């Protein structure tokens, strides 16, 4: 096994390692020496889950005698019990991916940040998240979620920071601290940004300002729609001429205002390059008015824009068998679109449900296709439209 690389995952716990026969015991120090000191150069992936503080202080000792020469990925997950110890790995020339879930405000995290290309941060103070982010100037993919308010309130970014390689920026938190607003609005620059997912409140304007800075590079956008944001979204959409994929989440069902916003006008169609549209809802309730507007919007996007809409996904947080039956109006409309070369996908709880729309005799007709409130999985908090 001398040439074999190791992917090591540790369920950390407090106390001692007890052997199966119950007569002998293996201390944390013995295990550390056997795993890390003797095999540090073989580690490719290192993962720790729950209470990693027993291990973190010792990692720095390894580098006194050896290095993590093949380490490519680290993840440490301690949600709800953020570690406070120093976490330091500097001699890891191949390290590119880091995921940290749970860290206290006082945690000192020392990694070779300039070489990191993929960074995921969750359940940590917002100031700490921003502090780590601005050190990773070679990032290609960034995701953060469930940030906690910071006690300091001090400004972390007070000068321009450019991320020349960052193409994917996924900000899934629901609240933006003042430090984040200032940093994203004034200091953080993403010249090649392609994919953006936003979950915060659009009313702050920071998201729209950030997107307007890079309208020619952004190709993928995902956000949660609120009806009160419709007037703010239209000016932003005007600038996104290169957007190819759009994903919008609605509560609880697809909104007429969303369809009206996406319906192109003859003079200046919004999102002229859009090829894939993904609409997500918690209920598949579709009134005749919604169905008519959906079909109108799709047909106009295949005739009035210089790039045809080629892919439509309707995704619901419901069990698949509750998706049937579909109204005749919808079936016939989808038949015509499929004949015209368009791909239509229905998803239930994240899994694709196959329908042969051209031979849809097995789909029984009804006036409205819908799910009751009890059928909707409550995986996310409710957002009022």
Short mmCIF file of C-alpha atoms in Angstrom, two decimals:
data_model
loop_
_atom_site.label_atom_id
_atom_site.label_comp_id
_atom_site.label_asym_id
_atom_site.label_seq_id
_atom_site.Cartn_x
_atom_site.Cartn_y
_atom_site.Cartn_z
CA UNK A 1 0.00 0.00 0.00
CA UNK A 2 3.01 2.31 -0.12
CA UNK A 3 1.86 4.02 -3.31
CA UNK A 4 -1.84 4.22 -2.36
CA UNK A 5 -3.40 7.58 -1.48
CA UNK A 6 -5.77 7.82 1.51
CA UNK A 7 -9.19 9.45 1.86
CA UNK A 8 -9.58 9.77 5.63
CA UNK A 9 -12.90 10.61 7.30
CA UNK A 10 -13.08 10.94 11.08
CA UNK A 11 -16.18 11.04 13.25
CA UNK A 12 -14.55 12.96 16.05
CA UNK A 13 -15.58 12.40 19.64
CA UNK A 14 -14.31 13.23 23.07
CA UNK A 15 -12.54 10.58 25.13
CA UNK A 16 -10.40 7.58 24.32
CA UNK A 17 -10.49 5.01 21.53
CA UNK A 18 -11.53 1.68 23.10
CA UNK A 19 -10.50 -1.49 21.30
CA UNK A 20 -13.04 -4.21 20.64
CA UNK A 21 -11.74 -6.68 23.26
CA UNK A 22 -12.11 -4.07 26.00
CA UNK A 23 -8.72 -4.93 27.57
CA UNK A 24 -6.49 -2.39 25.86
CA UNK A 25 -7.02 1.19 24.84
CA UNK A 26 -5.65 3.43 22.16
CA UNK A 27 -5.17 7.06 23.14
CA UNK A 28 -5.82 10.03 20.88
CA UNK A 29 -2.07 10.63 20.72
CA UNK A 30 -1.38 7.05 19.60
CA UNK A 31 -4.02 7.29 16.88
CA UNK A 32 -2.71 10.68 15.78
CA UNK A 33 0.84 9.38 15.44
CA UNK A 34 -0.30 6.26 13.56
CA UNK A 35 -2.55 8.12 11.13
CA UNK A 36 -1.11 11.56 10.63
CA UNK A 37 2.58 11.47 11.47
CA UNK A 38 3.30 8.20 9.67
CA UNK A 39 0.95 8.71 6.72
CA UNK A 40 0.51 12.46 6.29
CA UNK A 41 2.10 12.39 2.84
CA UNK A 42 -0.48 9.82 1.67
CA UNK A 43 -3.59 11.81 2.56
CA UNK A 44 -5.60 13.01 -0.44
CA UNK A 45 -8.83 13.94 1.39
CA UNK A 46 -9.16 14.78 5.08
CA UNK A 47 -12.63 15.07 6.61
CA UNK A 48 -13.71 15.58 10.22
CA UNK A 49 -17.23 15.63 11.61
CA UNK A 50 -18.30 16.77 15.08
CA UNK A 51 -15.99 18.09 17.81
CA UNK A 52 -12.73 18.21 15.83
CA UNK A 53 -11.01 20.18 18.60
CA UNK A 54 -9.29 17.03 19.90
CA UNK A 55 -7.40 16.74 16.61
CA UNK A 56 -6.91 20.28 15.30
CA UNK A 57 -4.17 21.40 17.72
CA UNK A 58 -1.99 18.45 16.66
CA UNK A 59 -2.14 18.98 12.88
CA UNK A 60 0.45 21.73 13.00
CA UNK A 61 2.92 19.33 14.62
CA UNK A 62 2.93 17.10 11.55
CA UNK A 63 4.52 19.78 9.43
CA UNK A 64 7.55 19.87 11.71
CA UNK A 65 8.65 16.50 10.36
CA UNK A 66 6.69 15.91 7.14
CA UNK A 67 4.13 17.53 4.84
CA UNK A 68 0.68 16.99 3.41
CA UNK A 69 2.23 16.70 -0.02
CA UNK A 70 -0.76 15.00 -1.68
CA UNK A 71 -3.62 16.62 0.26
CA UNK A 72 -6.20 18.01 -2.20
CA UNK A 73 -9.35 18.47 -0.13
CA UNK A 74 -10.28 19.29 3.49
CA UNK A 75 -13.67 19.45 5.12
CA UNK A 76 -14.43 20.04 8.77
CA UNK A 77 -18.04 20.00 9.91
CA UNK A 78 -18.90 20.98 13.45
CA UNK A 79 -22.36 22.59 13.10
CA UNK A 80 -23.79 24.20 16.20
CA UNK A 81 -20.59 23.59 18.18
CA UNK A 82 -18.09 25.80 16.43
CA UNK A 83 -14.47 25.00 17.17
CA UNK A 84 -12.28 27.70 18.72
CA UNK A 85 -8.86 26.09 18.39
CA UNK A 86 -6.21 27.10 15.90
CA UNK A 87 -6.44 25.17 12.67
CA UNK A 88 -3.24 25.39 10.67
CA UNK A 89 -2.05 23.52 7.60
CA UNK A 90 0.43 25.44 5.48
CA UNK A 91 2.60 22.77 3.86
CA UNK A 92 0.00 21.35 1.44
CA UNK A 93 0.96 22.39 -2.10
CA UNK A 94 -1.92 20.49 -3.79
CA UNK A 95 -4.73 21.67 -1.52
CA UNK A 96 -7.52 23.19 -3.63
CA UNK A 97 -10.88 22.45 -1.94
CA UNK A 98 -11.91 23.56 1.56
CA UNK A 99 -15.27 23.22 3.32
CA UNK A 100 -15.77 24.55 6.85
CA UNK A 101 -19.03 24.14 8.74
CA UNK A 102 -19.00 25.61 12.23
CA UNK A 103 -16.28 27.86 13.59
CA UNK A 104 -16.28 30.36 16.45
CA UNK A 105 -15.44 34.04 16.07
CA UNK A 106 -12.16 33.43 17.90
CA UNK A 107 -11.04 30.55 15.66
CA UNK A 108 -7.69 31.08 13.94
CA UNK A 109 -7.72 29.31 10.58
CA UNK A 110 -4.42 29.25 8.69
CA UNK A 111 -4.45 27.55 5.30
CA UNK A 112 -2.70 28.32 2.00
CA UNK A 113 -5.68 30.47 0.96
CA UNK A 114 -4.20 31.94 -2.25
CA UNK A 115 -4.08 28.46 -3.84
CA UNK A 116 -7.67 27.46 -2.88
CA UNK A 117 -10.04 27.22 -5.87
CA UNK A 118 -13.21 25.84 -4.20
CA UNK A 119 -14.42 27.25 -0.88
CA UNK A 120 -17.61 26.40 1.05
CA UNK A 121 -18.38 28.13 4.36
CA UNK A 122 -21.41 27.57 6.58
CA UNK A 123 -22.52 28.21 10.16
CA UNK A 124 -19.70 30.64 10.90
CA UNK A 125 -19.66 34.36 11.82
CA UNK A 126 -20.15 36.64 8.83
CA UNK A 127 -16.97 38.61 9.57
CA UNK A 128 -14.93 35.40 9.61
CA UNK A 129 -16.50 34.31 6.32
CA UNK A 130 -15.61 37.60 4.65
CA UNK A 131 -12.11 37.53 6.15
CA UNK A 132 -11.44 34.09 4.64
CA UNK A 133 -13.04 34.93 1.31
CA UNK A 134 -10.89 37.96 0.57
CA UNK A 135 -7.75 35.86 1.07
CA UNK A 136 -8.81 33.41 -1.67
CA UNK A 137 -8.14 35.54 -4.72
CA UNK A 138 -7.75 32.50 -7.00
CA UNK A 139 -11.19 31.08 -6.23
CA UNK A 140 -13.24 29.50 -9.00
CA UNK A 141 -16.24 28.38 -6.90
CA UNK A 142 -17.58 29.98 -3.70
CA UNK A 143 -20.59 28.94 -1.58
CA UNK A 144 -21.70 30.27 1.80
CA UNK A 145 -24.80 29.62 3.89
CA UNK A 146 -26.23 30.15 7.41
CA UNK A 147 -23.82 32.86 8.45
CA UNK A 148 -24.07 34.16 12.00
CA UNK A 149 -23.96 37.81 13.07
CA UNK A 150 -20.51 38.99 14.11
CA UNK A 151 -19.91 40.71 17.41
CA UNK A 152 -17.10 42.99 16.27
CA UNK A 153 -18.93 44.94 13.58
CA UNK A 154 -15.57 46.03 12.20
CA UNK A 155 -14.94 46.56 8.52
CA UNK A 156 -13.05 43.63 7.02
CA UNK A 157 -12.76 44.74 3.40
CA UNK A 158 -11.78 48.37 2.89
CA UNK A 159 -9.97 48.09 -0.41
CA UNK A 160 -10.77 46.60 -3.80
CA UNK A 161 -10.30 42.82 -4.05
CA UNK A 162 -10.48 41.19 -7.48
CA UNK A 163 -11.26 37.51 -8.08
CA UNK A 164 -10.05 37.00 -11.67
CA UNK A 165 -11.07 33.32 -11.85
CA UNK A 166 -14.31 33.20 -9.84
CA UNK A 167 -17.11 31.91 -12.05
CA UNK A 168 -19.56 30.47 -9.48
CA UNK A 169 -20.84 32.55 -6.55
CA UNK A 170 -23.56 30.91 -4.45
CA UNK A 171 -24.76 33.04 -1.55
CA UNK A 172 -27.49 31.03 0.15
CA UNK A 173 -27.75 33.01 3.38
CA UNK A 174 -30.99 34.87 4.02
CA UNK A 175 -29.53 37.96 5.66
CA UNK A 176 -26.70 40.23 4.60
CA UNK A 177 -24.65 41.94 7.29
CA UNK A 178 -23.65 45.57 6.79
CA UNK A 179 -20.06 44.42 6.22
CA UNK A 180 -21.18 42.10 3.42
CA UNK A 181 -23.30 44.82 1.82
CA UNK A 182 -20.41 47.26 1.83
CA UNK A 183 -17.91 44.71 0.57
CA UNK A 184 -20.04 43.40 -2.30
CA UNK A 185 -21.26 46.84 -3.28
CA UNK A 186 -17.88 48.61 -3.20
CA UNK A 187 -14.87 46.31 -2.95
CA UNK A 188 -15.37 42.77 -4.30
CA UNK A 189 -14.88 42.43 -8.06
CA UNK A 190 -15.79 39.36 -10.15
CA UNK A 191 -14.88 40.08 -13.78
CA UNK A 192 -15.58 36.55 -15.16
CA UNK A 193 -18.61 35.67 -13.03
CA UNK A 194 -20.86 33.13 -14.79
CA UNK A 195 -23.17 31.52 -12.22
CA UNK A 196 -24.95 33.30 -9.36
CA UNK A 197 -27.39 31.94 -6.77
CA UNK A 198 -28.98 34.44 -4.41
CA UNK A 199 -31.23 33.74 -1.43
CA UNK A 200 -31.17 37.06 0.47
CA UNK A 201 -33.73 39.87 0.27
CA UNK A 202 -33.45 41.60 -3.10
CA UNK A 203 -34.75 44.86 -1.66
CA UNK A 204 -31.28 45.76 -0.36
CA UNK A 205 -30.07 46.40 -3.90
CA UNK A 206 -26.62 44.86 -3.33
CA UNK A 207 -27.40 41.80 -5.45
CA UNK A 208 -28.74 43.86 -8.32
CA UNK A 209 -25.75 46.18 -8.16
CA UNK A 210 -23.35 43.25 -8.24
CA UNK A 211 -25.09 41.65 -11.22
CA UNK A 212 -25.18 44.91 -13.13
CA UNK A 213 -21.39 45.14 -12.86
CA UNK A 214 -20.91 41.96 -14.92
CA UNK A 215 -23.87 41.65 -17.30
CA UNK A 216 -21.87 40.25 -20.20
CA UNK A 217 -20.30 37.32 -18.33
CA UNK A 218 -23.19 35.98 -16.23
CA UNK A 219 -24.75 32.92 -17.86
CA UNK A 220 -26.62 31.28 -14.95
CA UNK A 221 -28.79 32.94 -12.31
CA UNK A 222 -30.92 31.47 -9.53
CA UNK A 223 -33.03 33.31 -6.98
CA UNK A 224 -36.24 33.23 -5.00
CA UNK A 225 -38.99 35.41 -6.45
CA UNK A 226 -41.04 37.78 -4.34
CA UNK A 227 -43.80 39.73 -6.01
CA UNK A 228 -42.71 43.00 -4.43
CA UNK A 229 -39.35 42.66 -6.20
CA UNK A 230 -40.83 42.48 -9.69
CA UNK A 231 -40.31 46.18 -10.44
CA UNK A 232 -36.70 45.95 -9.28
CA UNK A 233 -35.93 42.85 -11.33
CA UNK A 234 -36.95 44.16 -14.72
CA UNK A 235 -34.21 46.83 -14.95
CA UNK A 236 -31.66 44.23 -13.92
CA UNK A 237 -32.88 41.74 -16.53
CA UNK A 238 -32.42 44.34 -19.25
CA UNK A 239 -28.66 44.23 -18.72
CA UNK A 240 -28.34 40.43 -18.65
CA UNK A 241 -28.02 39.88 -22.38
CA UNK A 242 -25.75 36.83 -21.99
CA UNK A 243 -27.87 34.91 -19.48
CA UNK A 244 -28.45 31.36 -20.75
CA UNK A 245 -30.00 29.62 -17.72
CA UNK A 246 -32.47 31.01 -15.17
CA UNK A 247 -33.89 29.28 -12.09
CA UNK A 248 -36.66 30.94 -10.11
CA UNK A 249 -38.25 29.60 -6.92
CA UNK A 250 -41.84 30.62 -6.09
CA UNK A 251 -44.14 30.18 -3.10
CA UNK A 252 -46.32 28.16 -3.12
CA UNK A 253 -46.98 27.87 -6.85
CA UNK A 254 -45.81 29.48 -10.08
CA UNK A 255 -46.82 33.14 -10.13
CA UNK A 256 -48.57 34.95 -12.93
CA UNK A 257 -46.30 37.95 -12.25
CA UNK A 258 -43.24 35.75 -12.92
CA UNK A 259 -44.60 34.64 -16.27
CA UNK A 260 -45.51 38.20 -17.22
CA UNK A 261 -42.01 39.37 -16.31
CA UNK A 262 -40.42 36.66 -18.48
CA UNK A 263 -42.70 37.18 -21.48
CA UNK A 264 -40.63 39.03 -24.11
CA UNK A 265 -41.82 42.21 -25.76
CA UNK A 266 -41.32 42.90 -29.44
CA UNK A 267 -39.36 46.12 -29.02
CA UNK A 268 -36.74 44.95 -26.51
CA UNK A 269 -37.02 41.34 -25.30
CA UNK A 270 -35.65 40.64 -21.83
CA UNK A 271 -33.00 37.94 -21.52
CA UNK A 272 -32.58 37.40 -25.28
CA UNK A 273 -30.02 34.58 -24.84
CA UNK A 274 -32.08 32.47 -22.43
CA UNK A 275 -32.01 28.77 -23.37
CA UNK A 276 -33.03 26.98 -20.16
CA UNK A 277 -35.73 28.02 -17.70
CA UNK A 278 -36.22 26.23 -14.39
CA UNK A 279 -39.34 27.11 -12.35
CA UNK A 280 -39.52 25.66 -8.83
CA UNK A 281 -42.63 25.69 -6.63
CA UNK A 282 -44.01 23.89 -3.60
CA UNK A 283 -47.35 23.16 -5.22
CA UNK A 284 -48.15 22.15 -8.78
CA UNK A 285 -51.46 24.01 -8.71
CA UNK A 286 -51.92 25.52 -12.16
CA UNK A 287 -55.05 27.46 -13.00
CA UNK A 288 -56.10 27.87 -16.65
CA UNK A 289 -54.81 31.45 -16.50
CA UNK A 290 -51.37 30.30 -15.33
CA UNK A 291 -51.24 27.56 -17.97
CA UNK A 292 -52.17 30.00 -20.72
CA UNK A 293 -49.56 32.52 -19.60
CA UNK A 294 -46.89 29.81 -19.30
CA UNK A 295 -47.51 28.54 -22.82
CA UNK A 296 -47.64 32.09 -24.21
CA UNK A 297 -44.38 33.00 -22.55
CA UNK A 298 -42.59 29.89 -23.83
CA UNK A 299 -43.91 30.27 -27.39
CA UNK A 300 -42.90 33.93 -27.53
CA UNK A 301 -39.44 33.01 -26.25
CA UNK A 302 -39.14 30.68 -29.21
CA UNK A 303 -40.14 33.34 -31.74
CA UNK A 304 -39.24 36.85 -30.46
CA UNK A 305 -35.73 36.28 -29.07
CA UNK A 306 -32.64 35.61 -31.17
CA UNK A 307 -31.94 32.50 -29.03
CA UNK A 308 -34.81 30.03 -28.66
CA UNK A 309 -35.80 28.72 -25.25
CA UNK A 310 -34.88 25.04 -25.65
CA UNK A 311 -35.33 23.55 -22.17
CA UNK A 312 -38.14 24.02 -19.63
CA UNK A 313 -38.04 22.41 -16.18
CA UNK A 314 -40.99 22.48 -13.78
CA UNK A 315 -39.83 21.32 -10.36
CA UNK A 316 -42.09 20.68 -7.37
CA UNK A 317 -41.57 19.77 -3.72
CA UNK A 318 -44.21 17.04 -3.95
CA UNK A 319 -44.39 13.29 -4.39
CA UNK A 320 -44.38 12.25 -8.03
CA UNK A 321 -47.77 10.53 -8.07
CA UNK A 322 -49.41 13.80 -7.04
CA UNK A 323 -48.32 15.41 -10.31
CA UNK A 324 -51.04 13.66 -12.27
CA UNK A 325 -53.42 14.27 -13.88
CA UNK A 326 -52.51 17.28 -15.98
CA UNK A 327 -55.11 19.50 -17.68
CA UNK A 328 -55.72 18.91 -21.38
CA UNK A 329 -54.75 22.49 -22.13
CA UNK A 330 -51.29 21.90 -20.68
CA UNK A 331 -50.83 18.51 -22.35
CA UNK A 332 -51.75 19.82 -25.79
CA UNK A 333 -49.52 22.87 -25.35
CA UNK A 334 -46.56 20.74 -24.32
CA UNK A 335 -47.20 18.35 -27.21
CA UNK A 336 -46.85 21.22 -29.68
CA UNK A 337 -43.65 22.42 -28.01
CA UNK A 338 -42.10 18.93 -27.98
CA UNK A 339 -42.96 18.49 -31.66
CA UNK A 340 -41.14 21.78 -32.26
CA UNK A 341 -37.96 20.33 -30.70
CA UNK A 342 -38.20 21.64 -27.16
CA UNK A 343 -37.27 19.56 -24.09
CA UNK A 344 -39.74 19.64 -21.19
CA UNK A 345 -38.87 18.06 -17.84
CA UNK A 346 -41.05 17.58 -14.76
CA UNK A 347 -39.30 17.07 -11.41
CA UNK A 348 -40.76 15.90 -8.10
CA UNK A 349 -38.65 16.19 -4.96
CA UNK A 350 -35.56 16.61 -7.12
CA UNK A 351 -36.13 13.53 -9.29
CA UNK A 352 -37.21 13.59 -12.91
CA UNK A 353 -40.65 12.19 -13.71
CA UNK A 354 -40.92 10.83 -17.24
CA UNK A 355 -43.85 11.87 -19.41
CA UNK A 356 -44.16 11.05 -23.09
CA UNK A 357 -46.11 14.17 -24.02
CA UNK A 358 -46.60 13.07 -27.64
CA UNK A 359 -48.41 9.93 -26.47
CA UNK A 360 -50.05 11.20 -23.31
CA UNK A 361 -53.25 9.17 -23.39
CA UNK A 362 -52.33 7.66 -20.02
CA UNK A 363 -52.43 11.09 -18.40
CA UNK A 364 -56.04 11.48 -17.25
CA UNK A 365 -57.70 14.81 -17.89
CA UNK A 366 -58.87 17.09 -15.08
CA UNK A 367 -59.65 20.77 -14.82
CA UNK A 368 -56.74 21.68 -12.49
CA UNK A 369 -53.61 19.78 -11.48
CA UNK A 370 -52.81 20.52 -7.85
CA UNK A 371 -51.44 19.28 -4.59
CA UNK A 372 -52.82 19.89 -1.14
CA UNK A 373 -50.84 21.62 1.57
CA UNK A 374 -50.24 18.30 3.32
CA UNK A 375 -48.49 16.96 0.23
CA UNK A 376 -45.88 19.74 0.16
CA UNK A 377 -42.55 18.93 1.77
CA UNK A 378 -41.46 21.69 4.10
CA UNK A 379 -37.73 21.72 3.39
CA UNK A 380 -37.39 25.50 3.39
CA UNK A 381 -39.03 28.27 5.41
CA UNK A 382 -42.06 29.89 3.89
CA UNK A 383 -41.51 33.06 1.90
CA UNK A 384 -44.46 35.30 1.32
CA UNK A 385 -44.99 36.45 -2.24
#
